Amino acid sequence: MLSKEEVKHIADLSRLKLSEKEIELMQKDLSAVLDYFNLLKKIDTSKIKLETEKFVSTVNISHNFEDFDGLLGTRKDEAIHQSREVVEKLIQAFPDKKDDYIKVKAIL
Amino acid sequence: MTYKVTIGLEIHAELKTNSKMFCSCKNDPDEKRPNYNICPICMAHPGTLPVANEAAIRKVIKTGLALNCEIARESKFDRKNYFYPDLPKGYQISQYDQPLCEKGFLQISDRMIGITRIHLEEDTGRLMHSAQEGRASSSADGRPDGESFSLVDYNRAGIPLMELVTEPDITSGKEAREFAQELQIILRYLDVSSADMEKGQMRVEVNISVSKTKKLGTKVEIKNLNSFRVVEKAVDFEIQRQTKLLDAGEKVVQETRGWHDKKEITFLQREKESAHDYRYFPEPDLPTLHLKEDYIIKIKSHMQELPDQKRERFEKEFGLDKDSIEFFVTNKDLSEYYEKVVSEFEEWTSEQEKAGAHVKASKLVANYLISDIKGLLVGKEFIETEFKITAENFAEFIKMIYKNEISSKVAKMVLVEMFNTGGDPSEIVLQNNWGQIKDVGELEKILKEVIEKNSKAVLEYKSGKKNALQFLVGQVMAKSRGTANPEKVSELFIKLLK
Ligand SMILES: [Zn+2]
């Protein structure tokens, strides 16, 4: 089982504030998750490789460039102009903003 | 007692590409409008898929080849996890255990500096802090008390960023600076990065330890070094600081320090919390890269000339001295112009004088570009498209000096005129009547006038003072506004004053 300190550390890294009770709960929950992964880790995957070609065809990435072909799964270096509408929606989605900046709690 | 100093560098460089690393947003380091070049991918919205930019990968491999690295046949991206507002995703896509390039080296003044690895990652956003730490309640910037916050601009988030790590082979501030400077030239020659340190396109971090024994001392990191000069100064300061601590029997603490520009000292910096617990894992959204031999060969065959190759070639082809060569190596555009002028000059020379003329012209062109043109540019960068003197006109100008059609004094006036107007040198000479006086009678007339007015100098000359002749020649040159040939004038004086 995970120690209290380990859970606190993970919570810190995830910027989560946990109460004593939640820490105890997480000790059990997280441990169960990790146990499950340890079970998965026992499977011998040394002979299995993620095939780039399959990956590429699944996610449908184009990879035929006129000038520089031969690197599967990458895109040609072309800048595409973002529509202002999309950019504005992204800015609208900021939890807090000042002009077009995202505003956050003071850091460092 | 002497100490062993061990220094390694970590250098980041923003790559010069059209688009960002994993999305098609424009890579524009000069964009002033905040959050202008952003999209759902680089803003980490759910359901988006990153796709790697091939040109960025190619540029890192090109750099690796230039630095004698082994290029990976299989390379992948990993997630480096940490929370910080400059990072939209909560992780940075980077490379952990399979970087694109490994085990290279770069030679700087007779020393080999090993290169551990070069990998590819994405840059973070830019943070602006509204209030200084420790005086959050002050209103220096006119903000109401207590309203202390930071602003984030994500235009830079997702720009391809190369990270190069050296072996701990460096032993002084000077070496650290030289390494960084040479790397900058290489990145510019390969068109990989603009590598401007002031603009943050190239960032140098130093790991340094000082030890009494052969064993490594405690590692101290120095960050935020924004010029080559500062890299050298910070390293030398840190060597002294750590040496003093050890001399006093104290211990060096492992920490991250920054550079204080005004005080010229390093100081303890507060670090991002638990910065070293990154929990790397393979990026599941990006396929493994298989870098086949023909792909790498193709990159090799597209390689530009490297600074060291240029040094060698400039010595062989133009016979220039070390300082002139270094000037041209660090001023790439001007060196290309130089080569054009020298080759244009060849057009003016006949077959039989070619070899001798080439040697002389190579030096003449170099001298005029390094001293006069550099002076006329007054610190401004040479940009050929904005430069008014065409290579052809410059070559004709050099020919006029070479063939003694104008004196060096007139040459300077002609050059200023060419620089300002872009005019043809022979036209300028003609219009201003600056051609050399060919008529001996006219020249004698001026000489006689000078002799009459300077009887004292004439007497001195006759009594054997050589300097007096120089003075008289100078007077003629002034009177003729530089259009007399000084050698001819001096010959004539000797004849007249016999
Ligand atoms: Zn984007």
mmCIF file of C-alpha atoms in Angstrom, chain B residues 147 153 199 222 423:
data_model
loop_
_atom_site.group_PDB
_atom_site.id
_atom_site.type_symbol
_atom_site.label_atom_id
_atom_site.label_comp_id
_atom_site.label_asym_id
_atom_site.label_seq_id
_atom_site.Cartn_x
_atom_site.Cartn_y
_atom_site.Cartn_z
ATOM 1 C CA GLU B 147 -3.639 42.894 -7.047
ATOM 2 C CA ASP B 153 0.876 34.632 -23.862
ATOM 3 C CA LYS B 199 15.576 37.628 -27.983
ATOM 4 C CA ILE B 222 23.135 28.864 -13.382
ATOM 5 C CA GLY B 423 26.379 55.485 -57.932
#
